Amino acid sequence: DRLAAGAWEEDSCAKGINGGKQAEDDNQCGRAGAVYGFIRSSGMWSQNAYVKSSNTGVDHGFGIAVALTGDTLAVGAYREDSCAKGVNGVPTMSNPACEWTGAVYIFNP
């Protein structure tokens, strides 16, 4: 009854979960990527989440790979260029020294 769909070429500069309509319409971060969450109720599907990385940037490809199990969502950003390291690393702004190193984001309540 839940579905997550990756849109790795989505262009908005929004950040986080349900980043706000204004940010969703700001399409200056080409191919930053997003994930759309859907829920089925009474046989009807409806969108219930709009998910972006905390380090949105051009060409990051957030949403290229998506896995949803229960309430846990894992999302790949294959071209993210932060120098964050390890689990819960602090993302930095785009850094040429770490170009396209990639990242995986885990979301759960």
PDB file of C-alpha atoms in Angstrom:
ATOM      1  CA  ASP A   1       0.000   0.000   0.000  1.00  0.00           C
ATOM      2  CA  ARG A   2       3.073   2.267  -0.235  1.00  0.00           C
ATOM      3  CA  LEU A   3       5.156   3.162  -3.241  1.00  0.00           C
ATOM      4  CA  ALA A   4       8.276   5.276  -3.751  1.00  0.00           C
ATOM      5  CA  ALA A   5       9.151   6.425  -7.260  1.00  0.00           C
ATOM      6  CA  GLY A   6      12.546   7.917  -8.077  1.00  0.00           C
ATOM      7  CA  ALA A   7      12.767  10.860 -10.472  1.00  0.00           C
ATOM      8  CA  TRP A   8      16.545  11.232 -10.733  1.00  0.00           C
ATOM      9  CA  GLU A   9      16.359  13.937 -13.412  1.00  0.00           C
ATOM     10  CA  GLU A  10      13.917  16.176 -11.485  1.00  0.00           C
ATOM     11  CA  ASP A  11      15.246  19.746 -11.418  1.00  0.00           C
ATOM     12  CA  SER A  12      14.073  21.513  -8.249  1.00  0.00           C
ATOM     13  CA  CYS A  13      16.364  22.943  -5.582  1.00  0.00           C
ATOM     14  CA  ALA A  14      14.096  21.894  -2.686  1.00  0.00           C
ATOM     15  CA  LYS A  15      15.657  20.099   0.284  1.00  0.00           C
ATOM     16  CA  GLY A  16      14.358  17.490   2.694  1.00  0.00           C
ATOM     17  CA  ILE A  17      10.879  16.030   2.969  1.00  0.00           C
ATOM     18  CA  ASN A  18       8.024  18.065   1.486  1.00  0.00           C
ATOM     19  CA  GLY A  19      10.404  20.994   0.889  1.00  0.00           C
ATOM     20  CA  GLY A  20       7.625  23.427   0.075  1.00  0.00           C
ATOM     21  CA  LYS A  21       5.815  24.254  -3.147  1.00  0.00           C
ATOM     22  CA  GLN A  22       7.929  27.328  -3.856  1.00  0.00           C
ATOM     23  CA  ALA A  23      11.135  25.311  -3.677  1.00  0.00           C
ATOM     24  CA  GLU A  24       9.583  22.464  -5.697  1.00  0.00           C
ATOM     25  CA  ASP A  25       8.935  24.952  -8.510  1.00  0.00           C
ATOM     26  CA  ASP A  26      12.518  26.321  -8.417  1.00  0.00           C
ATOM     27  CA  ASN A  27      14.015  24.351 -11.290  1.00  0.00           C
ATOM     28  CA  GLN A  28      17.562  25.712 -11.216  1.00  0.00           C
ATOM     29  CA  CYS A  29      19.180  22.477  -9.968  1.00  0.00           C
ATOM     30  CA  GLY A  30      19.073  20.428 -13.168  1.00  0.00           C
ATOM     31  CA  ARG A  31      18.965  16.669 -12.597  1.00  0.00           C
ATOM     32  CA  ALA A  32      19.232  17.046  -8.812  1.00  0.00           C
ATOM     33  CA  GLY A  33      16.587  14.337  -8.464  1.00  0.00           C
ATOM     34  CA  ALA A  34      13.662  13.606  -6.169  1.00  0.00           C
ATOM     35  CA  VAL A  35      11.538  10.765  -4.855  1.00  0.00           C
ATOM     36  CA  TYR A  36       7.748  10.839  -4.812  1.00  0.00           C
ATOM     37  CA  GLY A  37       5.916   8.838  -2.160  1.00  0.00           C
ATOM     38  CA  PHE A  38       2.459   7.418  -2.753  1.00  0.00           C
ATOM     39  CA  ILE A  39      -0.036   5.651  -0.522  1.00  0.00           C
ATOM     40  CA  ARG A  40      -3.057   3.541  -1.469  1.00  0.00           C
ATOM     41  CA  SER A  41      -6.267   3.970   0.477  1.00  0.00           C
ATOM     42  CA  SER A  42      -9.614   2.445  -0.504  1.00  0.00           C
ATOM     43  CA  GLY A  43      -8.063   1.290  -3.778  1.00  0.00           C
ATOM     44  CA  MET A  44      -6.948   4.801  -4.791  1.00  0.00           C
ATOM     45  CA  TRP A  45      -3.316   6.001  -4.984  1.00  0.00           C
ATOM     46  CA  SER A  46      -2.369   9.521  -3.903  1.00  0.00           C
ATOM     47  CA  GLN A  47       0.922  11.334  -3.439  1.00  0.00           C
ATOM     48  CA  ASN A  48       1.822  11.770   0.220  1.00  0.00           C
ATOM     49  CA  ALA A  49       5.506  12.782   0.109  1.00  0.00           C
ATOM     50  CA  TYR A  50       8.025  14.730  -1.939  1.00  0.00           C
ATOM     51  CA  VAL A  51      11.580  13.818  -0.876  1.00  0.00           C
ATOM     52  CA  LYS A  52      14.841  15.589  -1.696  1.00  0.00           C
ATOM     53  CA  SER A  53      18.378  15.251  -0.361  1.00  0.00           C
ATOM     54  CA  SER A  54      19.739  17.600   2.287  1.00  0.00           C
ATOM     55  CA  ASN A  55      22.516  18.516  -0.171  1.00  0.00           C
ATOM     56  CA  THR A  56      20.596  19.269  -3.357  1.00  0.00           C
ATOM     57  CA  GLY A  57      22.792  20.116  -6.330  1.00  0.00           C
ATOM     58  CA  VAL A  58      23.005  19.993 -10.114  1.00  0.00           C
ATOM     59  CA  ASP A  59      23.526  16.483 -11.557  1.00  0.00           C
ATOM     60  CA  HIS A  60      23.359  14.650  -8.202  1.00  0.00           C
ATOM     61  CA  GLY A  61      20.848  12.095  -9.502  1.00  0.00           C
ATOM     62  CA  PHE A  62      19.034  11.647  -6.166  1.00  0.00           C
ATOM     63  CA  GLY A  63      16.451   8.919  -6.772  1.00  0.00           C
ATOM     64  CA  ILE A  64      18.448   6.860  -9.296  1.00  0.00           C
ATOM     65  CA  ALA A  65      17.954   3.898  -6.932  1.00  0.00           C
ATOM     66  CA  VAL A  66      15.091   3.608  -4.452  1.00  0.00           C
ATOM     67  CA  ALA A  67      14.190   0.917  -1.903  1.00  0.00           C
ATOM     68  CA  LEU A  68      11.177   1.042   0.399  1.00  0.00           C
ATOM     69  CA  THR A  69      10.497  -1.474   3.127  1.00  0.00           C
ATOM     70  CA  GLY A  70       7.932  -0.705   5.788  1.00  0.00           C
ATOM     71  CA  ASP A  71       8.566   2.892   6.863  1.00  0.00           C
ATOM     72  CA  THR A  72      12.227   2.913   5.790  1.00  0.00           C
ATOM     73  CA  LEU A  73      13.244   4.527   2.508  1.00  0.00           C
ATOM     74  CA  ALA A  74      16.758   4.262   1.030  1.00  0.00           C
ATOM     75  CA  VAL A  75      17.673   6.574  -1.846  1.00  0.00           C
ATOM     76  CA  GLY A  76      20.837   6.652  -3.948  1.00  0.00           C
ATOM     77  CA  ALA A  77      22.369   9.877  -5.286  1.00  0.00           C
ATOM     78  CA  TYR A  78      25.030   8.507  -7.599  1.00  0.00           C
ATOM     79  CA  ARG A  79      26.669  11.816  -8.499  1.00  0.00           C
ATOM     80  CA  GLU A  80      26.477  13.713  -5.234  1.00  0.00           C
ATOM     81  CA  ASP A  81      29.721  15.578  -4.707  1.00  0.00           C
ATOM     82  CA  SER A  82      29.922  16.117  -0.964  1.00  0.00           C
ATOM     83  CA  CYS A  83      33.000  15.099   0.987  1.00  0.00           C
ATOM     84  CA  ALA A  84      30.902  13.628   3.828  1.00  0.00           C
ATOM     85  CA  LYS A  85      32.306  10.377   5.179  1.00  0.00           C
ATOM     86  CA  GLY A  86      30.818   7.341   6.878  1.00  0.00           C
ATOM     87  CA  VAL A  87      27.389   6.910   8.366  1.00  0.00           C
ATOM     88  CA  ASN A  88      25.676  10.205   9.245  1.00  0.00           C
ATOM     89  CA  GLY A  89      28.518  12.191   7.716  1.00  0.00           C
ATOM     90  CA  VAL A  90      27.909  15.922   7.591  1.00  0.00           C
ATOM     91  CA  PRO A  91      27.264  16.892   3.956  1.00  0.00           C
ATOM     92  CA  THR A  92      29.336  19.739   2.629  1.00  0.00           C
ATOM     93  CA  MET A  93      28.499  22.001  -0.246  1.00  0.00           C
ATOM     94  CA  SER A  94      29.608  20.744  -3.638  1.00  0.00           C
ATOM     95  CA  ASN A  95      33.356  20.190  -3.668  1.00  0.00           C
ATOM     96  CA  PRO A  96      35.348  19.546  -6.867  1.00  0.00           C
ATOM     97  CA  ALA A  97      37.741  17.316  -4.912  1.00  0.00           C
ATOM     98  CA  CYS A  98      34.842  14.931  -4.198  1.00  0.00           C
ATOM     99  CA  GLU A  99      33.068  15.161  -7.555  1.00  0.00           C
ATOM    100  CA  TRP A 100      30.577  12.347  -8.180  1.00  0.00           C
ATOM    101  CA  THR A 101      31.484  10.341  -5.091  1.00  0.00           C
ATOM    102  CA  GLY A 102      27.795   9.546  -4.519  1.00  0.00           C
ATOM    103  CA  ALA A 103      25.710   9.031  -1.402  1.00  0.00           C
ATOM    104  CA  VAL A 104      22.899   6.953   0.038  1.00  0.00           C
ATOM    105  CA  TYR A 105      20.187   8.577   2.151  1.00  0.00           C
ATOM    106  CA  ILE A 106      18.067   6.658   4.655  1.00  0.00           C
ATOM    107  CA  PHE A 107      14.732   8.081   5.782  1.00  0.00           C
ATOM    108  CA  ASN A 108      12.635   6.570   8.551  1.00  0.00           C
ATOM    109  CA  PRO A 109      10.235   7.956  11.151  1.00  0.00           C
TER     110      PRO A 109
END
